[in-house]
Coordinates of C-alpha atoms in Angstrom, one line a residue:
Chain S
X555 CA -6.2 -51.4 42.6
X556 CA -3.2 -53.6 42.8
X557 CA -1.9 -55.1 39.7
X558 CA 0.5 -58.1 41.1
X559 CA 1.8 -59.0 37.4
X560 CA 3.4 -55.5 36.5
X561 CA 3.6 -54.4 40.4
X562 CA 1.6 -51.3 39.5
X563 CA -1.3 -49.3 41.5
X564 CA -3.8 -48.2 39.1
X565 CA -7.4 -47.1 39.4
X566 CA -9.8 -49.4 38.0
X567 CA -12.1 -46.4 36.7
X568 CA -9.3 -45.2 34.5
X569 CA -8.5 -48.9 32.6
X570 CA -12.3 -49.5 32.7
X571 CA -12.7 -46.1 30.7
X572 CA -9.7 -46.8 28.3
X573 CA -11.2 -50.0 27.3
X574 CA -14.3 -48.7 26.6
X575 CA -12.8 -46.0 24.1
X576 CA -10.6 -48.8 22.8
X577 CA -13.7 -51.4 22.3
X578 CA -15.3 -48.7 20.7
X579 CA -12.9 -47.2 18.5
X580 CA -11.5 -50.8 17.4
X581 CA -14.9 -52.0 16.0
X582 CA -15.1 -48.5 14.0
X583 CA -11.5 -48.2 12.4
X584 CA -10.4 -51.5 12.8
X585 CA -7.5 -51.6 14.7
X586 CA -6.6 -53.6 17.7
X587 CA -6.3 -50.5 20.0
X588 CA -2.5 -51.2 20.5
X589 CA -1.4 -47.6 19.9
X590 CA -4.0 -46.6 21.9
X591 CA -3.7 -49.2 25.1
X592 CA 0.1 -49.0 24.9
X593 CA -0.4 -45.4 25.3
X594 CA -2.8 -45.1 27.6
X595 CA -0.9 -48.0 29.9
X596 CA 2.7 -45.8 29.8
X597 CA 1.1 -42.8 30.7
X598 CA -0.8 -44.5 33.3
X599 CA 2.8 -45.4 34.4
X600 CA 2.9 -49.3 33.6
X601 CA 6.2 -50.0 33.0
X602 CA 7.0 -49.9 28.7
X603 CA 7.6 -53.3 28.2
X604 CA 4.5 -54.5 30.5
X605 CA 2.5 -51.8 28.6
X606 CA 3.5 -53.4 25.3
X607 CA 2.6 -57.0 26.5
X608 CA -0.4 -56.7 28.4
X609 CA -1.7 -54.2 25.3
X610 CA -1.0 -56.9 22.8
X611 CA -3.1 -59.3 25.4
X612 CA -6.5 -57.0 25.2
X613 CA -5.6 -56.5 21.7
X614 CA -6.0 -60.5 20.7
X615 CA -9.5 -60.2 22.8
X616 CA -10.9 -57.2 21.6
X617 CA -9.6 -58.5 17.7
X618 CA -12.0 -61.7 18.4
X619 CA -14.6 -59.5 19.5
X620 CA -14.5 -57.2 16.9
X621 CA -14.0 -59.7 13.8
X622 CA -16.9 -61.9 14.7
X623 CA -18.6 -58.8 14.4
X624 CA -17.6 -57.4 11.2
X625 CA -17.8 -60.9 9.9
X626 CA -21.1 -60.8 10.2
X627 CA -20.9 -57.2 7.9
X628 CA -19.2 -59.3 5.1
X629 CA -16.4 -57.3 5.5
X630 CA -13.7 -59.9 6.2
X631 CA -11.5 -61.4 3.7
X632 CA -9.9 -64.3 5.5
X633 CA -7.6 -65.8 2.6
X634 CA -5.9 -62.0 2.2
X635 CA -5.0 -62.3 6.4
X636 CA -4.3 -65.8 5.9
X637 CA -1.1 -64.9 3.5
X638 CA -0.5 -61.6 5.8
X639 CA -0.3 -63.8 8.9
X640 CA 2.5 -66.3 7.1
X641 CA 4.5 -62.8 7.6
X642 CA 3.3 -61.4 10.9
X643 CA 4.5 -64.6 12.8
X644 CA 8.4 -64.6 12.8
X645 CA 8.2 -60.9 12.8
X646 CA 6.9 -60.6 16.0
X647 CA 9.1 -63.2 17.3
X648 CA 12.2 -60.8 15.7
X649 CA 11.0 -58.2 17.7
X650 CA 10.2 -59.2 20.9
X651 CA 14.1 -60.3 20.9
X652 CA 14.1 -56.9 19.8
X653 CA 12.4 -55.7 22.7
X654 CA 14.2 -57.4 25.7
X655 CA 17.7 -56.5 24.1
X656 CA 16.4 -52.7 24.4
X657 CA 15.3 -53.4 28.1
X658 CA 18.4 -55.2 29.0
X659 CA 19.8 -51.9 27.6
X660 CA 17.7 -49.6 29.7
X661 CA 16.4 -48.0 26.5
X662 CA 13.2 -49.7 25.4
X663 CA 11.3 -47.3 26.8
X664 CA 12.2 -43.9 25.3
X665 CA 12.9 -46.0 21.7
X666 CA 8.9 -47.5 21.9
X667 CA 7.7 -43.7 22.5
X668 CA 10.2 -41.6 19.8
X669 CA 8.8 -44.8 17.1
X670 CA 5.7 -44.6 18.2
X671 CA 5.8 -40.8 17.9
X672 CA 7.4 -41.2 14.6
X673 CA 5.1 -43.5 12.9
X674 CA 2.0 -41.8 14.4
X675 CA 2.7 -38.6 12.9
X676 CA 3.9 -39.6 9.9
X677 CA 0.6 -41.4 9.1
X678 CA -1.8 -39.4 10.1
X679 CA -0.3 -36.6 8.7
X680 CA -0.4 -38.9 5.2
X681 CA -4.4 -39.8 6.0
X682 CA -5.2 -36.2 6.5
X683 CA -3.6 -35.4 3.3
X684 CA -5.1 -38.0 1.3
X685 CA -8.7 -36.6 2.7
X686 CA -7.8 -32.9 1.9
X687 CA -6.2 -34.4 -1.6
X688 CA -9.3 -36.1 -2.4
X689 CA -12.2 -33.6 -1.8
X690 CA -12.5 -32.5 -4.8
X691 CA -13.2 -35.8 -6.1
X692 CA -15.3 -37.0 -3.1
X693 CA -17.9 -33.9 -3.6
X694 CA -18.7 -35.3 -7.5
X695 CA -19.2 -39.0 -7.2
X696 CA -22.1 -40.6 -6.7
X697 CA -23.5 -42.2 -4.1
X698 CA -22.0 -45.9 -4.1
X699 CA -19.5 -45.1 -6.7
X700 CA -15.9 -46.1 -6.1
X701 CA -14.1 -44.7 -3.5
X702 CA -11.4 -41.8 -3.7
X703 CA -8.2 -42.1 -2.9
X704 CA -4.9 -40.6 -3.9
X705 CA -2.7 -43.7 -4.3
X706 CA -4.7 -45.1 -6.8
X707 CA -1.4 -45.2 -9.2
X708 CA 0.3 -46.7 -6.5
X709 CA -2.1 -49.6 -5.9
X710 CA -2.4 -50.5 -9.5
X711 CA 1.6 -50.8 -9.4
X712 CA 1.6 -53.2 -6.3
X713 CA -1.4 -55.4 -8.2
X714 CA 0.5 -55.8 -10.7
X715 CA 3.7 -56.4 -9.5
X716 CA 6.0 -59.7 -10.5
X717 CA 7.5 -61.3 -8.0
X718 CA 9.6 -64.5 -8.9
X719 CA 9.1 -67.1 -8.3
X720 CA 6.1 -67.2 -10.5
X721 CA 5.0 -70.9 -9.5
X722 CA 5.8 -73.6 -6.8
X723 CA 6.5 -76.7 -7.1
X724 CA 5.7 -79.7 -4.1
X725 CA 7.5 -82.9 -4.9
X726 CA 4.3 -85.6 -5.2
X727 CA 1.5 -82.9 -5.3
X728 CA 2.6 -80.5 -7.9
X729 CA 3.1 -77.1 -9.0
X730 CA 0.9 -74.0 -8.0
X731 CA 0.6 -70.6 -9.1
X732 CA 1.9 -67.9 -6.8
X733 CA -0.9 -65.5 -7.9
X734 CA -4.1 -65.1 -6.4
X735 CA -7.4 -63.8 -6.5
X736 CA -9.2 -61.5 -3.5
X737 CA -12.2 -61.5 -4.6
X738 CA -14.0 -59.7 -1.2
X739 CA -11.0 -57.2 -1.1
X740 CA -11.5 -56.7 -5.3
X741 CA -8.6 -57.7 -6.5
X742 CA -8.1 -59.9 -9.8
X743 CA -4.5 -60.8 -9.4
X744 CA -1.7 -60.2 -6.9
X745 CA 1.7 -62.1 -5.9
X746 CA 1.2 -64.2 -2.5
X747 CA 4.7 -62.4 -2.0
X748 CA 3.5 -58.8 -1.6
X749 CA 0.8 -59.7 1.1
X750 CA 3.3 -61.5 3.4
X751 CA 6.1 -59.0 2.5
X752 CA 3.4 -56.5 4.1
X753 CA 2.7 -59.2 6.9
X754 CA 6.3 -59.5 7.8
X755 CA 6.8 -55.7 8.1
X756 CA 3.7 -54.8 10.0
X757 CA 4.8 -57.8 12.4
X758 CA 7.9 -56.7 13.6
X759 CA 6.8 -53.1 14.1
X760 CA 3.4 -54.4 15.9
X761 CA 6.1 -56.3 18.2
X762 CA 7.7 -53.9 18.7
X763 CA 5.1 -51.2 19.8
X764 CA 2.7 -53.9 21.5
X765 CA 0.1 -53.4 19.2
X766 CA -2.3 -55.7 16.5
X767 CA -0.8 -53.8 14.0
X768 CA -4.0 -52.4 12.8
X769 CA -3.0 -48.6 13.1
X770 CA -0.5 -49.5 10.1
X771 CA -1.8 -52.1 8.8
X772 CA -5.3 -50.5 7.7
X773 CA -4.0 -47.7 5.7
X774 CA -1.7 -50.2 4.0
X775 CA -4.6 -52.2 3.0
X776 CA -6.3 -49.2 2.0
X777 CA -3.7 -46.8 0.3
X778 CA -1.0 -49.7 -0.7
X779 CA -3.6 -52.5 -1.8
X780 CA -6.4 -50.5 -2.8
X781 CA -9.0 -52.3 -0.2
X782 CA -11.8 -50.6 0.2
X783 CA -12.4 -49.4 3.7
X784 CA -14.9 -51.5 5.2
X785 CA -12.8 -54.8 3.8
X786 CA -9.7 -53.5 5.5
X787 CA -11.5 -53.0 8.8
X788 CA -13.1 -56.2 8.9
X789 CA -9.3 -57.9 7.2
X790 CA -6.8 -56.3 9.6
X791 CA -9.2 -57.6 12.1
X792 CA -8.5 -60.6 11.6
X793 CA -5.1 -60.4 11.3
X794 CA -5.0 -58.9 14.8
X795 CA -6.6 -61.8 15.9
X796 CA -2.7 -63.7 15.1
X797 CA -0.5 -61.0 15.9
X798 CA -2.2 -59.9 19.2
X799 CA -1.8 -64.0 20.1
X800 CA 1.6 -64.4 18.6
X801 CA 2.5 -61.3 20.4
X802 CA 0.9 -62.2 23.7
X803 CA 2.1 -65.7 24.1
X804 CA 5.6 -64.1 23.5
X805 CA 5.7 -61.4 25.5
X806 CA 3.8 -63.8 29.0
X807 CA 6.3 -66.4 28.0
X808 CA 8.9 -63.5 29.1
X809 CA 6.3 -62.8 31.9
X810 CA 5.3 -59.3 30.6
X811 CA 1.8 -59.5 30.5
X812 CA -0.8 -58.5 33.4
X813 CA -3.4 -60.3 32.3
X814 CA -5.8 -59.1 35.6
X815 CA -5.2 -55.6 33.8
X816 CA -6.1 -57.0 30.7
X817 CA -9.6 -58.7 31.4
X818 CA -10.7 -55.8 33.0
X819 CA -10.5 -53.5 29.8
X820 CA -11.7 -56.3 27.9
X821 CA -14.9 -56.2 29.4
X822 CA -15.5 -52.4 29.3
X823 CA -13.7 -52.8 25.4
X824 CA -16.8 -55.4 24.7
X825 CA -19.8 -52.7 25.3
X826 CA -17.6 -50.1 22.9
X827 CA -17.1 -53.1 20.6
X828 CA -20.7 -53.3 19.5
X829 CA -21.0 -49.4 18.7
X830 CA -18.5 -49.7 16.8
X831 CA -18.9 -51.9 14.4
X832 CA -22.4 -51.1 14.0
X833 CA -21.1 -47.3 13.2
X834 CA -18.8 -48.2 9.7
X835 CA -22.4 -49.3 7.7
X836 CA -23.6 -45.9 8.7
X837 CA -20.7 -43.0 8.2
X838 CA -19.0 -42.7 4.9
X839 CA -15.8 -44.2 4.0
X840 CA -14.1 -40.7 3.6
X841 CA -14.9 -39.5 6.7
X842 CA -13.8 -43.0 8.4
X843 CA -10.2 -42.5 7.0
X844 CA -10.6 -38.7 7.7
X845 CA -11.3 -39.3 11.6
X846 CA -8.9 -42.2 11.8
X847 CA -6.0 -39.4 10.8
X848 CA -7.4 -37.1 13.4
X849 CA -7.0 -40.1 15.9
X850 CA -3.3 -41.0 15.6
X851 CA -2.1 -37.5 15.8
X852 CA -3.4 -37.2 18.9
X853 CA -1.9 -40.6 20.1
X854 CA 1.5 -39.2 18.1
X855 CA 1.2 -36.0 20.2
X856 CA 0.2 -37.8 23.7
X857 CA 3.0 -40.1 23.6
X858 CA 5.3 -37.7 22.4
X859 CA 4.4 -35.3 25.4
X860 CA 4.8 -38.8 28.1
X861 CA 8.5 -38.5 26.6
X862 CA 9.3 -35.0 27.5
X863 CA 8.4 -35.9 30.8
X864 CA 10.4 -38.6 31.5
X865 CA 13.8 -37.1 29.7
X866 CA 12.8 -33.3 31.1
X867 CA 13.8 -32.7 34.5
X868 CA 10.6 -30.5 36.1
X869 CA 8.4 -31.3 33.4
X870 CA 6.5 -34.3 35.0
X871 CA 3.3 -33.0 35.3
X872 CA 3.6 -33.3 31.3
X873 CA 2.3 -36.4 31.8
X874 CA -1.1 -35.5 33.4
X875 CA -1.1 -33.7 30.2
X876 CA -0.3 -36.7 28.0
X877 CA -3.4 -38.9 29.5
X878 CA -5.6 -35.9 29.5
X879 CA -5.1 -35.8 25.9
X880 CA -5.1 -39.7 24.9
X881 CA -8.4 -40.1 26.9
X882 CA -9.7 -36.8 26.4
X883 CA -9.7 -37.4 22.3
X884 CA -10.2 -40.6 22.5
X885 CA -13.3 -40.1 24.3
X886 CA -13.9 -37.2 22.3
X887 CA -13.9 -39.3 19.4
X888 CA -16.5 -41.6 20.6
X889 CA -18.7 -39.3 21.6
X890 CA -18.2 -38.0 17.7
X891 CA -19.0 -41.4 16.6
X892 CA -22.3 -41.7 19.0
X893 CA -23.5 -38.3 17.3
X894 CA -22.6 -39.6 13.5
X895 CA -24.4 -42.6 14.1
X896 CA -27.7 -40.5 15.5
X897 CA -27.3 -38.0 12.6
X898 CA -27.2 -41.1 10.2
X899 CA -30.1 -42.7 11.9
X900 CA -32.3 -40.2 11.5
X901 CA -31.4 -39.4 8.0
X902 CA -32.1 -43.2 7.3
X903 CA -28.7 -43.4 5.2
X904 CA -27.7 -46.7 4.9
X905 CA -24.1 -46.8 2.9
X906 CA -24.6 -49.4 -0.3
X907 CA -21.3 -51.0 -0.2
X908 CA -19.1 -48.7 -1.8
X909 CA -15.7 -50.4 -3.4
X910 CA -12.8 -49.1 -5.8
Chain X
X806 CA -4.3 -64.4 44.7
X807 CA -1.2 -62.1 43.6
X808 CA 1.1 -64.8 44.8
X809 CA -0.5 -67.5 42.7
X810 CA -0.4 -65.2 39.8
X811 CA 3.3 -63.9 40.1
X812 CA 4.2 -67.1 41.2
X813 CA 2.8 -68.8 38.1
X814 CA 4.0 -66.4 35.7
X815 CA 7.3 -66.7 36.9
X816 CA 8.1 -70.6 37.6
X817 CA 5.8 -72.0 35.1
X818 CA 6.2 -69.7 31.9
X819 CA 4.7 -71.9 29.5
X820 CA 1.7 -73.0 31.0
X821 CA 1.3 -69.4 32.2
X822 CA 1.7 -67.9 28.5
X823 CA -1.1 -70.7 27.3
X824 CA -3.5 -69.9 30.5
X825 CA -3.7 -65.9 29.5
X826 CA -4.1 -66.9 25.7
X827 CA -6.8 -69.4 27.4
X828 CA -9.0 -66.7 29.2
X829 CA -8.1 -64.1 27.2
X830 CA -10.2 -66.1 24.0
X831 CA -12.7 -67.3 26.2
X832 CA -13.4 -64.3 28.0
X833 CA -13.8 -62.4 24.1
X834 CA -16.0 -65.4 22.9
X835 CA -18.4 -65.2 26.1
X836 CA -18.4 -61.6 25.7
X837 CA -19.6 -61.9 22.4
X838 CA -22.4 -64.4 23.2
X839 CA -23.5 -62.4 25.5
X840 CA -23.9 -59.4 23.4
X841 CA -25.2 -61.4 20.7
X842 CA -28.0 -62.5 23.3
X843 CA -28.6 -59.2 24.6
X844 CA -29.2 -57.8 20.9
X845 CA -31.4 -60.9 19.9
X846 CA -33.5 -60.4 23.5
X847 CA -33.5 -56.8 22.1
X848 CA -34.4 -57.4 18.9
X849 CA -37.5 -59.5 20.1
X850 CA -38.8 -56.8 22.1
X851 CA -38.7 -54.4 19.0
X852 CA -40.6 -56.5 17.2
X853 CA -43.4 -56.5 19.4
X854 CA -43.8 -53.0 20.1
X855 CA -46.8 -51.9 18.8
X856 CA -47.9 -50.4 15.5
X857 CA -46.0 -46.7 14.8
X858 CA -48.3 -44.1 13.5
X859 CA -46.5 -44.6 10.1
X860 CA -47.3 -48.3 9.5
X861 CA -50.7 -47.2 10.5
X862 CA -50.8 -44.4 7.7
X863 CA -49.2 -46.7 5.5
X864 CA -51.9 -49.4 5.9

């Protein structure tokens, strides 16, 4: 099939398929699918910075989808997304000038893969530790006890952090405090300052990688803030929901979206959407964070092998390699996810809202 | 088809950027009704299945 936007053949079975894992996957860890779309797209050979456009297009859809849902969960804490998105917005404006100064360089692809490689790795190596770190813990607490992680030091310390200055003043309203209470994410007290500082940052890179943001921004929530996992789902979300738009309208404004291409996986993302959020109220936080890890190392490691095709002379047929194993884990993961769920079922577990 | 498209994207970037934010939101919040219906319709049909030999050991 023909896509006329980013002059690329592609068939529909494979986009149909990638937005099913996607929709699925999305609704369960809460991410846009950026990392996961973007990759897919390149090694589908969509040009990068089409890839990164028309990913950040399904990601605004599949965001809605997916909120909505886990809105319905309880698991969304609008005002905490509100403050990120005050962040996200002139971030992903930043980088999307980022972005077509690299194309105009005839480098933006091979810099989106080594960062997306880079960032990948790094933080699913970090997830996987933090599940190995906290086993110990995770094997004595009781059922809908706190939950275990190992930056709980860390979390504390950003709560509690003072960030001048400590109260605004509006000429003919008056002054307000620049602390705030999260009560659905479970936190007394934090500066505005540190949830747009994380907005800001998790902006630009989304931008700059054509993605929500979610991949990063749900382990921030969870290991930075100290969210507990189902609220950082359900909150990065919603966040998406701006970024992926904000993102979107940029990037088609530079005409660098396919939308065709991106309706098509937003159906097939809708049908994964409901497994998916339907899945976190039945499989334990630990093992969400735990799968999630396993997830962006193999995005880390499929990217990373589209690279060594492109820059090695004879080693094209890498690629095959590199969409054999984004789809094939992906899918893999799914079907993971479909087997959790029926194990869980039967069991009749229902998670009691675990928090920190 | 293709020409309107590329033709649109390229000579009228605003309106363009604003029409894929446009069906990209109401294509998600159709989907969603949809679903939603389909689960509901679902749900009905659950509800009159009849008695599981639990509920009847139970009663």
């Amino acid at each position: 099939m023909y896509f006329p936007n980013a002059d690329v053949v592609i068939h529909p079975a494979l986009l149909v398929f990638l937005g099913l894992i996607v929709g699925m996957l999305g609704g369960f860890f809460g991410v846009g699918g950026g990392f996961l779309i973007t990759g897919g797209l390149l090694v589908f050979g969509v040009p990068p910075v089409y890839a990164v456009g028309t990913g950040l297009t399904l990601v605004m859809g599949t965001s809605i989808i997916n909120t909505l849902k886990h809105r319905n969960l309880g698991n969304v804490d609008f005002k905490l997304g509100a403050l990120m998105v005050t962040g996200t917005i002139p971030a992903i404006f930043l980088a999307e000038w980022v972005n077509a100064t690299l194309e105009a360089a005839g480098i933006a692809g091979p810099v989106i893969r080594y960062v997306y490689v880079g960032f990948l790795s790094s933080l699913g190596l970090f997830i996987l530790y933090d599940y190995w770190r906290t086993s110990p813990m995770r094997s004595s607490r009781r059922r809908g006890g706190p939950e275990q992680i190992s930056t709980l030091a860390l979390t504390h310390r950003v709560r509690t952090l003072r960030i001048p200055p400590h109260r605004v003043g509006i000429p003919g309203v008056g002054g307000f405090s620049t602390y705030v209470a999260l009560p659905v994410s479970g936190i007394e007290r934090i500066s505005i300052f540190v949830p747009m500082s994380i907005g800001f940052g998790i902006g630009f890179i989304a931008g700059l990688l054509g993605a929500g943001g979610g991949f990063i921004l749900m382990p921030v929530l969870i290991f930075v803030l100290g969210v507990p996992t189902t609220v950082a789902i359900g909150t990065d979300l919603f966040q998406i929901i701006i970024t992926g738009s904000v993102g979107s309208f940029a990037y088609a404004l530079s005409d660098r979206v396919d939308p065709t291409m991106a309706v098509l996986m937003l159906a097939a993302a809708s049908i994964g959407s409901q497994l998916g959020a339907a899945a976190t109220g039945m499989i334990e936080p630990s093992r969400i964070r735990f799968l999630y890890g396993l997830l962006i190392m193999t995005g880390a490691v499929a990217v990373a092998l589209e690279e060594v095709s492109q820059a090695v002379a004879g080693a094209a047929s890498l690629s095959n390699v590199a969409s054999a194993v984004l789809l094939g884990s992906g899918g893999g993961m799914c079907i993971l996810l479909l087997v959790l769920m029926a194990r869980a079922r039967r069991k009749g577990e229902r998670r009691t809202g675990g928090g920190h | 088809m293709n020409e309107f498209l590329t033709g649109l994207s390229s000579g009228q970037p605003l309106l363009w950027a604003l029409s894929v934010l446009g069906v990209m939101a109401v294509a998600a919040l159709t989907l969603t009704a949809f679903w939603g219906g389909v689960f509901r319709v679902a749900g009905l049909f659950r509800r009159r299945e009849p008695q599981s030999e639990v509920d009847d050991v139970l009663s």
